[in-house]
PDB file of C-alpha atoms in Angstrom:
ATOM      1  CA  MET A 495      98.645 111.908  77.342  1.00 87.00           C
ATOM      2  CA  LYS A 496      96.432 111.298  80.344  1.00 95.00           C
ATOM      3  CA  ILE A 497      96.993 107.784  81.703  1.00 98.00           C
ATOM      4  CA  ASP A 498      96.317 105.787  84.859  1.00 98.00           C
ATOM      5  CA  TYR A 499      97.921 102.362  85.252  1.00 98.00           C
ATOM      6  CA  HIS A 500      96.865 101.326  88.761  1.00 98.00           C
ATOM      7  CA  THR A 501      93.144 100.614  89.201  1.00 98.00           C
ATOM      8  CA  HIS A 502      91.015  98.099  91.096  1.00 98.00           C
ATOM      9  CA  HIS A 503      87.442  96.867  90.875  1.00 98.00           C
ATOM     10  CA  ASP A 504      84.931  94.889  92.893  1.00 97.00           C
ATOM     11  CA  ARG A 505      86.431  91.454  92.224  1.00 97.00           C
ATOM     12  CA  CYS A 506      89.153  92.070  94.796  1.00 96.00           C
ATOM     13  CA  GLY A 507      86.622  92.417  97.621  1.00 96.00           C
ATOM     14  CA  HIS A 508      87.668  95.850  98.890  1.00 96.00           C
ATOM     15  CA  ALA A 509      86.971  98.092  95.886  1.00 97.00           C
ATOM     16  CA  ARG A 510      83.756  99.424  94.379  1.00 97.00           C
ATOM     17  CA  GLY A 511      82.604  99.323  90.765  1.00 98.00           C
ATOM     18  CA  THR A 512      83.107  96.940  87.877  1.00 98.00           C
ATOM     19  CA  LEU A 513      85.758  96.986  85.191  1.00 98.00           C
ATOM     20  CA  ARG A 514      83.174  98.545  82.881  1.00 98.00           C
ATOM     21  CA  ASP A 515      82.437 101.235  85.477  1.00 98.00           C
ATOM     22  CA  MET A 516      86.144 102.124  85.571  1.00 98.00           C
ATOM     23  CA  ILE A 517      86.311 102.273  81.785  1.00 98.00           C
ATOM     24  CA  GLU A 518      83.260 104.511  81.550  1.00 98.00           C
ATOM     25  CA  ALA A 519      84.766 106.829  84.178  1.00 98.00           C
ATOM     26  CA  ALA A 520      87.983 106.980  82.157  1.00 98.00           C
ATOM     27  CA  LEU A 521      86.029 107.950  79.047  1.00 98.00           C
ATOM     28  CA  ALA A 522      84.158 110.651  80.960  1.00 98.00           C
ATOM     29  CA  ALA A 523      87.486 112.021  82.239  1.00 97.00           C
ATOM     30  CA  GLY A 524      88.893 112.267  78.719  1.00 96.00           C
ATOM     31  CA  MET A 525      91.650 109.759  79.346  1.00 96.00           C
ATOM     32  CA  ASP A 526      93.880 108.506  76.554  1.00 94.00           C
ATOM     33  CA  GLN A 527      94.909 105.215  78.117  1.00 97.00           C
ATOM     34  CA  LEU A 528      93.630 103.139  81.032  1.00 98.00           C
ATOM     35  CA  GLY A 529      95.400 100.284  82.738  1.00 98.00           C
ATOM     36  CA  LEU A 530      93.306  97.633  84.484  1.00 98.00           C
ATOM     37  CA  SER A 531      95.375  96.067  87.242  1.00 98.00           C
ATOM     38  CA  ASP A 532      93.474  94.285  89.955  1.00 98.00           C
ATOM     39  CA  HIS A 533      95.169  92.282  92.710  1.00 97.00           C
ATOM     40  CA  ILE A 534      96.406  88.860  91.690  1.00 96.00           C
ATOM     41  CA  PRO A 535      95.018  85.990  93.797  1.00 97.00           C
ATOM     42  CA  LEU A 536      97.077  84.888  96.806  1.00 96.00           C
ATOM     43  CA  PHE A 537      98.723  81.966  95.068  1.00 95.00           C
ATOM     44  CA  PHE A 538     101.206  81.691  97.932  1.00 94.00           C
ATOM     45  CA  GLN A 539      98.451  80.684 100.379  1.00 94.00           C
ATOM     46  CA  PRO A 540      96.490  77.404 100.392  1.00 94.00           C
ATOM     47  CA  GLY A 541      92.911  77.208  99.176  1.00 96.00           C
ATOM     48  CA  ASP A 542      91.079  78.856  96.327  1.00 97.00           C
ATOM     49  CA  HIS A 543      90.094  82.026  98.185  1.00 97.00           C
ATOM     50  CA  PRO A 544      92.041  82.473 101.430  1.00 95.00           C
ATOM     51  CA  ALA A 545      91.401  86.233 101.736  1.00 91.00           C
ATOM     52  CA  PRO A 546      88.008  87.225 100.231  1.00 93.00           C
ATOM     53  CA  GLY A 547      88.339  90.828 101.351  1.00 93.00           C
ATOM     54  CA  MET A 548      91.768  91.303  99.798  1.00 94.00           C
ATOM     55  CA  THR A 549      91.935  89.604  96.401  1.00 96.00           C
ATOM     56  CA  MET A 550      89.899  87.580  93.937  1.00 97.00           C
ATOM     57  CA  ALA A 551      89.829  83.785  94.144  1.00 97.00           C
ATOM     58  CA  GLN A 552      92.379  81.792  92.179  1.00 97.00           C
ATOM     59  CA  SER A 553      89.557  80.286  90.130  1.00 97.00           C
ATOM     60  CA  GLU A 554      88.332  83.791  89.255  1.00 97.00           C
ATOM     61  CA  PHE A 555      91.584  84.954  87.699  1.00 98.00           C
ATOM     62  CA  PRO A 556      90.950  83.450  84.221  1.00 98.00           C
ATOM     63  CA  ARG A 557      87.543  85.178  84.121  1.00 98.00           C
ATOM     64  CA  TYR A 558      89.196  88.462  85.050  1.00 98.00           C
ATOM     65  CA  ALA A 559      91.642  88.109  82.159  1.00 98.00           C
ATOM     66  CA  ASP A 560      88.870  87.112  79.744  1.00 98.00           C
ATOM     67  CA  GLU A 561      86.722  90.081  80.737  1.00 98.00           C
ATOM     68  CA  MET A 562      89.615  92.499  80.240  1.00 98.00           C
ATOM     69  CA  VAL A 563      90.218  91.103  76.736  1.00 98.00           C
ATOM     70  CA  ARG A 564      86.525  91.423  75.817  1.00 98.00           C
ATOM     71  CA  LEU A 565      86.280  94.970  77.117  1.00 98.00           C
ATOM     72  CA  ARG A 566      89.441  96.048  75.326  1.00 98.00           C
ATOM     73  CA  ALA A 567      87.916  94.856  72.043  1.00 98.00           C
ATOM     74  CA  GLU A 568      84.536  96.434  72.795  1.00 98.00           C
ATOM     75  CA  TYR A 569      86.017  99.859  73.542  1.00 98.00           C
ATOM     76  CA  ALA A 570      88.647  99.829  70.795  1.00 98.00           C
ATOM     77  CA  GLY A 571      88.736 103.188  69.066  1.00 97.00           C
ATOM     78  CA  ARG A 572      87.266 104.983  72.073  1.00 97.00           C
ATOM     79  CA  LEU A 573      89.792 104.167  74.801  1.00 98.00           C
ATOM     80  CA  ASP A 574      93.185 102.482  74.749  1.00 98.00           C
ATOM     81  CA  ILE A 575      92.870  99.795  77.444  1.00 98.00           C
ATOM     82  CA  ARG A 576      95.951  98.004  78.723  1.00 98.00           C
ATOM     83  CA  LEU A 577      95.696  94.708  80.576  1.00 98.00           C
ATOM     84  CA  GLY A 578      97.572  94.375  83.818  1.00 98.00           C
ATOM     85  CA  VAL A 579      97.716  92.974  87.295  1.00 98.00           C
ATOM     86  CA  GLU A 580      99.120  94.069  90.632  1.00 98.00           C
ATOM     87  CA  SER A 581     101.165  91.261  92.124  1.00 98.00           C
ATOM     88  CA  ASP A 582     102.550  90.675  95.579  1.00 97.00           C
ATOM     89  CA  TYR A 583     106.278  90.194  95.916  1.00 98.00           C
ATOM     90  CA  MET A 584     106.663  86.977  97.898  1.00 97.00           C
ATOM     91  CA  PRO A 585     110.151  85.509  98.413  1.00 97.00           C
ATOM     92  CA  GLY A 586     110.397  81.986  97.077  1.00 97.00           C
ATOM     93  CA  TRP A 587     107.289  82.237  94.907  1.00 97.00           C
ATOM     94  CA  MET A 588     108.289  84.452  92.031  1.00 97.00           C
ATOM     95  CA  GLU A 589     109.231  81.708  89.556  1.00 97.00           C
ATOM     96  CA  ARG A 590     105.731  80.298  89.907  1.00 97.00           C
ATOM     97  CA  TYR A 591     104.275  83.767  89.517  1.00 98.00           C
ATOM     98  CA  LYS A 592     106.296  84.354  86.349  1.00 98.00           C
ATOM     99  CA  GLY A 593     104.710  81.247  84.875  1.00 98.00           C
ATOM    100  CA  ILE A 594     101.242  82.497  85.776  1.00 97.00           C
ATOM    101  CA  PHE A 595     101.909  85.886  84.177  1.00 98.00           C
ATOM    102  CA  ALA A 596     103.168  84.232  80.998  1.00 98.00           C
ATOM    103  CA  ALA A 597      99.928  82.256  80.631  1.00 98.00           C
ATOM    104  CA  TYR A 598      97.818  85.404  80.174  1.00 98.00           C
ATOM    105  CA  PRO A 599      97.878  88.254  77.607  1.00 98.00           C
ATOM    106  CA  LEU A 600      99.104  90.862  80.056  1.00 98.00           C
ATOM    107  CA  ASP A 601     100.556  94.181  78.998  1.00 98.00           C
ATOM    108  CA  TYR A 602     102.244  94.847  82.338  1.00 98.00           C
ATOM    109  CA  VAL A 603     102.697  93.639  85.898  1.00 98.00           C
ATOM    110  CA  ILE A 604     102.952  95.917  88.924  1.00 98.00           C
ATOM    111  CA  GLY A 605     105.038  94.458  91.733  1.00 98.00           C
ATOM    112  CA  SER A 606     104.229  95.596  95.266  1.00 98.00           C
ATOM    113  CA  VAL A 607     105.337  94.584  98.746  1.00 98.00           C
ATOM    114  CA  HIS A 608     102.072  93.966 100.584  1.00 97.00           C
ATOM    115  CA  TYR A 609     102.812  91.189 103.077  1.00 97.00           C
ATOM    116  CA  PHE A 610     105.770  90.959 105.441  1.00 96.00           C
ATOM    117  CA  GLU A 611     106.357  90.156 109.092  1.00 95.00           C
ATOM    118  CA  GLY A 612     102.981  88.399 109.130  1.00 94.00           C
ATOM    119  CA  ARG A 613     100.968  91.537 108.335  1.00 97.00           C
ATOM    120  CA  HIS A 614      99.693  93.504 105.352  1.00 97.00           C
ATOM    121  CA  VAL A 615     101.596  96.746 104.828  1.00 98.00           C
ATOM    122  CA  PHE A 616      98.476  98.744 105.757  1.00 98.00           C
ATOM    123  CA  ASP A 617      97.499  96.656 108.795  1.00 97.00           C
ATOM    124  CA  ARG A 618      97.429  98.987 111.800  1.00 97.00           C
ATOM    125  CA  ARG A 619      97.885  96.069 114.183  1.00 98.00           C
ATOM    126  CA  ARG A 620     101.567  95.968 113.192  1.00 97.00           C
ATOM    127  CA  TRP A 621     102.049  99.259 115.009  1.00 97.00           C
ATOM    128  CA  GLU A 622      99.246  99.359 117.572  1.00 96.00           C
ATOM    129  CA  GLU A 623      99.275  95.749 118.818  1.00 97.00           C
ATOM    130  CA  ASP A 624     102.578  94.201 117.770  1.00 97.00           C
ATOM    131  CA  GLY A 625     104.591  97.240 118.830  1.00 96.00           C
ATOM    132  CA  ALA A 626     106.768  97.053 115.727  1.00 97.00           C
ATOM    133  CA  ASP A 627     109.934  99.135 115.775  1.00 97.00           C
ATOM    134  CA  PRO A 628     109.671 101.572 112.844  1.00 97.00           C
ATOM    135  CA  LEU A 629     113.394 101.549 112.100  1.00 98.00           C
ATOM    136  CA  GLN A 630     113.565  97.759 111.879  1.00 98.00           C
ATOM    137  CA  THR A 631     110.265  97.510 110.012  1.00 98.00           C
ATOM    138  CA  PHE A 632     111.211 100.145 107.434  1.00 98.00           C
ATOM    139  CA  THR A 633     114.599  98.492 106.928  1.00 98.00           C
ATOM    140  CA  HIS A 634     112.985  95.097 106.379  1.00 98.00           C
ATOM    141  CA  TYR A 635     110.422  96.570 104.002  1.00 98.00           C
ATOM    142  CA  ILE A 636     113.023  98.412 101.923  1.00 98.00           C
ATOM    143  CA  ARG A 637     115.132  95.264 101.625  1.00 98.00           C
ATOM    144  CA  LEU A 638     112.063  93.472 100.250  1.00 98.00           C
ATOM    145  CA  VAL A 639     111.556  96.291  97.743  1.00 98.00           C
ATOM    146  CA  GLN A 640     115.134  95.725  96.612  1.00 98.00           C
ATOM    147  CA  GLU A 641     114.448  92.005  96.207  1.00 98.00           C
ATOM    148  CA  ALA A 642     111.285  92.777  94.254  1.00 98.00           C
ATOM    149  CA  ALA A 643     113.307  94.977  91.907  1.00 98.00           C
ATOM    150  CA  GLN A 644     115.822  92.198  91.363  1.00 98.00           C
ATOM    151  CA  CYS A 645     113.453  89.249  90.917  1.00 98.00           C
ATOM    152  CA  GLY A 646     112.753  89.860  87.212  1.00 98.00           C
ATOM    153  CA  ALA A 647     108.987  89.380  87.469  1.00 98.00           C
ATOM    154  CA  PHE A 648     107.776  92.982  87.305  1.00 98.00           C
ATOM    155  CA  ASP A 649     107.560  95.880  84.867  1.00 98.00           C
ATOM    156  CA  ILE A 650     106.519  98.523  87.395  1.00 98.00           C
ATOM    157  CA  LEU A 651     107.227  98.859  91.106  1.00 98.00           C
ATOM    158  CA  GLY A 652     104.086  99.810  93.008  1.00 98.00           C
ATOM    159  CA  HIS A 653     103.671 102.252  95.935  1.00 98.00           C
ATOM    160  CA  LEU A 654     107.407 102.177  96.578  1.00 98.00           C
ATOM    161  CA  ASP A 655     107.473 103.522 100.159  1.00 98.00           C
ATOM    162  CA  ALA A 656     103.988 102.402 101.209  1.00 98.00           C
ATOM    163  CA  VAL A 657     105.274 101.361 104.631  1.00 98.00           C
ATOM    164  CA  LYS A 658     104.934 105.037 105.655  1.00 98.00           C
ATOM    165  CA  GLY A 659     101.234 104.982 104.739  1.00 98.00           C
ATOM    166  CA  LEU A 660      99.793 104.807 108.252  1.00 98.00           C
ATOM    167  CA  GLY A 661     101.951 107.660 109.508  1.00 97.00           C
ATOM    168  CA  PHE A 662     104.475 105.736 111.605  1.00 97.00           C
ATOM    169  CA  LEU A 663     108.029 106.792 110.742  1.00 97.00           C
ATOM    170  CA  PRO A 664     111.511 105.593 111.717  1.00 97.00           C
ATOM    171  CA  SER A 665     113.839 107.582 113.946  1.00 95.00           C
ATOM    172  CA  GLU A 666     116.175 108.228 111.019  1.00 94.00           C
ATOM    173  CA  PRO A 667     115.492 108.704 107.285  1.00 93.00           C
ATOM    174  CA  LEU A 668     117.449 105.639 106.062  1.00 97.00           C
ATOM    175  CA  THR A 669     118.929 107.761 103.281  1.00 97.00           C
ATOM    176  CA  ALA A 670     121.779 105.378 102.443  1.00 98.00           C
ATOM    177  CA  LEU A 671     119.406 102.414 102.196  1.00 98.00           C
ATOM    178  CA  TRP A 672     117.037 104.306  99.910  1.00 98.00           C
ATOM    179  CA  ASP A 673     119.996 105.449  97.774  1.00 98.00           C
ATOM    180  CA  GLU A 674     121.018 101.810  97.421  1.00 98.00           C
ATOM    181  CA  THR A 675     117.446 100.975  96.413  1.00 98.00           C
ATOM    182  CA  VAL A 676     117.414 103.727  93.791  1.00 98.00           C
ATOM    183  CA  ARG A 677     120.641 102.348  92.343  1.00 98.00           C
ATOM    184  CA  ILE A 678     119.206  98.822  92.136  1.00 98.00           C
ATOM    185  CA  ILE A 679     116.027 100.046  90.444  1.00 98.00           C
ATOM    186  CA  ALA A 680     118.050 102.050  87.922  1.00 98.00           C
ATOM    187  CA  GLU A 681     120.353  99.112  87.191  1.00 98.00           C
ATOM    188  CA  ARG A 682     117.351  96.854  86.629  1.00 98.00           C
ATOM    189  CA  ASP A 683     115.776  99.494  84.350  1.00 98.00           C
ATOM    190  CA  LEU A 684     112.422  99.283  86.116  1.00 98.00           C
ATOM    191  CA  VAL A 685     109.640 101.839  86.068  1.00 98.00           C
ATOM    192  CA  VAL A 686     108.327 103.325  89.318  1.00 99.00           C
ATOM    193  CA  GLU A 687     104.738 104.453  89.584  1.00 98.00           C
ATOM    194  CA  VAL A 688     103.777 107.746  91.167  1.00 98.00           C
ATOM    195  CA  ASN A 689     101.000 106.340  93.317  1.00 98.00           C
ATOM    196  CA  THR A 690      98.665 108.947  94.768  1.00 98.00           C
ATOM    197  CA  SER A 691      96.729 106.688  97.143  1.00 98.00           C
ATOM    198  CA  GLY A 692      98.915 107.809 100.040  1.00 97.00           C
ATOM    199  CA  THR A 693      97.077 111.134 100.056  1.00 98.00           C
ATOM    200  CA  ARG A 694      93.968 109.164 101.018  1.00 97.00           C
ATOM    201  CA  LYS A 695      95.765 107.595 104.001  1.00 97.00           C
ATOM    202  CA  PRO A 696      97.178 109.068 107.236  1.00 97.00           C
ATOM    203  CA  ALA A 697     100.509 109.742 105.501  1.00 95.00           C
ATOM    204  CA  ARG A 698      98.827 112.332 103.240  1.00 97.00           C
ATOM    205  CA  ALA A 699     101.648 111.933 100.728  1.00 98.00           C
ATOM    206  CA  TRP A 700     102.388 110.273  97.424  1.00 98.00           C
ATOM    207  CA  PHE A 701     104.193 106.957  97.145  1.00 98.00           C
ATOM    208  CA  PRO A 702     107.090 107.547  96.733  1.00 98.00           C
ATOM    209  CA  SER A 703     107.833 110.843  98.435  1.00 98.00           C
ATOM    210  CA  THR A 704     108.820 113.826  96.322  1.00 98.00           C
ATOM    211  CA  ASP A 705     112.399 113.623  97.599  1.00 97.00           C
ATOM    212  CA  LEU A 706     112.624 110.011  96.507  1.00 98.00           C
ATOM    213  CA  LEU A 707     111.043 110.859  93.151  1.00 98.00           C
ATOM    214  CA  GLU A 708     113.768 113.431  92.564  1.00 98.00           C
ATOM    215  CA  ARG A 709     116.501 110.938  93.444  1.00 98.00           C
ATOM    216  CA  LEU A 710     114.974 108.338  91.142  1.00 98.00           C
ATOM    217  CA  HIS A 711     114.781 110.864  88.295  1.00 98.00           C
ATOM    218  CA  ARG A 712     118.424 111.859  88.744  1.00 98.00           C
ATOM    219  CA  ALA A 713     119.319 108.166  88.510  1.00 98.00           C
ATOM    220  CA  GLY A 714     117.502 107.863  85.179  1.00 98.00           C
ATOM    221  CA  VAL A 715     114.500 105.884  86.437  1.00 98.00           C
ATOM    222  CA  GLY A 716     111.276 106.281  84.439  1.00 98.00           C
ATOM    223  CA  PHE A 717     107.825 106.824  85.906  1.00 98.00           C
ATOM    224  CA  THR A 718     104.225 106.008  85.222  1.00 98.00           C
ATOM    225  CA  PHE A 719     101.105 107.266  86.974  1.00 98.00           C
ATOM    226  CA  GLY A 720      98.838 105.204  89.210  1.00 98.00           C
ATOM    227  CA  SER A 721      95.949 106.528  91.266  1.00 98.00           C
ATOM    228  CA  ASP A 722      95.480 103.097  92.890  1.00 98.00           C
ATOM    229  CA  ALA A 723      91.793 103.833  92.419  1.00 98.00           C
ATOM    230  CA  HIS A 724      89.455 101.590  94.389  1.00 98.00           C
ATOM    231  CA  SER A 725      86.378 103.235  92.895  1.00 98.00           C
ATOM    232  CA  PRO A 726      85.704 105.040  89.610  1.00 98.00           C
ATOM    233  CA  ALA A 727      85.616 108.349  91.485  1.00 98.00           C
ATOM    234  CA  GLU A 728      89.268 107.930  92.506  1.00 98.00           C
ATOM    235  CA  LEU A 729      90.524 107.566  88.950  1.00 98.00           C
ATOM    236  CA  LEU A 730      93.253 110.117  88.077  1.00 98.00           C
ATOM    237  CA  HIS A 731      93.415 111.258  91.711  1.00 98.00           C
ATOM    238  CA  ASP A 732      95.980 114.121  91.917  1.00 98.00           C
ATOM    239  CA  TRP A 733      96.888 113.735  88.225  1.00 97.00           C
ATOM    240  CA  GLU A 734      97.354 117.478  87.656  1.00 97.00           C
ATOM    241  CA  GLN A 735      99.543 117.911  90.724  1.00 98.00           C
ATOM    242  CA  VAL A 736     101.713 114.928  89.837  1.00 98.00           C
ATOM    243  CA  ALA A 737     102.111 116.071  86.236  1.00 97.00           C
ATOM    244  CA  GLU A 738     103.089 119.550  87.388  1.00 97.00           C
ATOM    245  CA  PHE A 739     105.647 118.201  89.849  1.00 98.00           C
ATOM    246  CA  LEU A 740     107.195 115.763  87.384  1.00 98.00           C
ATOM    247  CA  GLN A 741     107.472 118.433  84.699  1.00 97.00           C
ATOM    248  CA  GLY A 742     109.076 120.703  87.279  1.00 98.00           C
ATOM    249  CA  ILE A 743     111.902 118.237  87.895  1.00 98.00           C
ATOM    250  CA  GLY A 744     112.430 117.667  84.190  1.00 98.00           C
ATOM    251  CA  VAL A 745     110.272 114.620  83.388  1.00 98.00           C
ATOM    252  CA  ARG A 746     108.853 114.875  79.868  1.00 97.00           C
ATOM    253  CA  GLN A 747     107.549 111.345  79.258  1.00 98.00           C
ATOM    254  CA  LEU A 748     105.734 108.607  81.145  1.00 98.00           C
ATOM    255  CA  ALA A 749     106.076 104.873  80.656  1.00 98.00           C
ATOM    256  CA  ALA A 750     103.250 102.843  79.151  1.00 98.00           C
ATOM    257  CA  PHE A 751     103.290  99.127  78.341  1.00 98.00           C
ATOM    258  CA  ARG A 752     102.066  96.778  75.644  1.00 98.00           C
ATOM    259  CA  ASN A 753     102.775  93.030  75.682  1.00 98.00           C
ATOM    260  CA  ARG A 754     105.238  93.569  78.570  1.00 98.00           C
ATOM    261  CA  LYS A 755     107.217  96.045  76.447  1.00 98.00           C
ATOM    262  CA  ARG A 756     107.721  99.662  77.485  1.00 98.00           C
ATOM    263  CA  GLU A 757     106.442 102.532  75.357  1.00 97.00           C
ATOM    264  CA  MET A 758     107.178 106.140  76.313  1.00 97.00           C
ATOM    265  CA  VAL A 759     104.328 108.632  75.923  1.00 97.00           C
ATOM    266  CA  PRO A 760     104.421 112.418  76.326  1.00 96.00           C
ATOM    267  CA  LEU A 761     103.614 113.862  79.734  1.00 96.00           C
ATOM    268  CA  VAL A 762     100.998 116.488  78.986  1.00 84.00           C
ATOM    269  CA  ARG A 763      98.769 118.005  81.654  1.00 74.00           C
TER     270      ARG A 763
END
């Protein structure tokens, strides 16, 4: 099956195209299943719309859910549409977020570490103005990924090592810390997405790295695919390459979700 579970649209303020545009692109690409998963509003910040260029307003979220439901019904029989959201992991807020998720007919929730140390993970000012130490920053980020895996709010972990995205790397590979993270993810029985958006950033690499993908597979962790498309043209970005790599390390199925329950589907290029 050809699937893509990580997609964005114009509501978030930094993507192009509507939900319908993404669906039509999926049909044109011959996809079997499409996940719609725009950024959840910043419920951890005051005000209805504290970051217009990053996420939708809090008041817009019900309309987003309603539109997904309508489109799923409209395209039934032509495309299997799954309803999702990409959520921030924010310490101290996840019980509230769980309640928000439960109030909507979501099929899955992607959990990603976007904000830490006062910056977005892809904010260049962290490195160019703040002078962040890569070793300390990577360590802090990975610890937050571990917390995200343990919080019980998510079905999928998004862009697992995104902190490398802008090309700044620590002085050592932090192998032991990543091994600990792999163990936690496996114990929590979470799915990790193979997110190809890193190839569109200075890192020029998937999230997570191929080495980390192999370690996760050896630990029994399941995968899904996410292009992190911010326009219809980016849908299924690097799908063939990812499928080939995963098959090469022995992966035969990908994880899909319905009503927050995992369904395994065949990995076929």
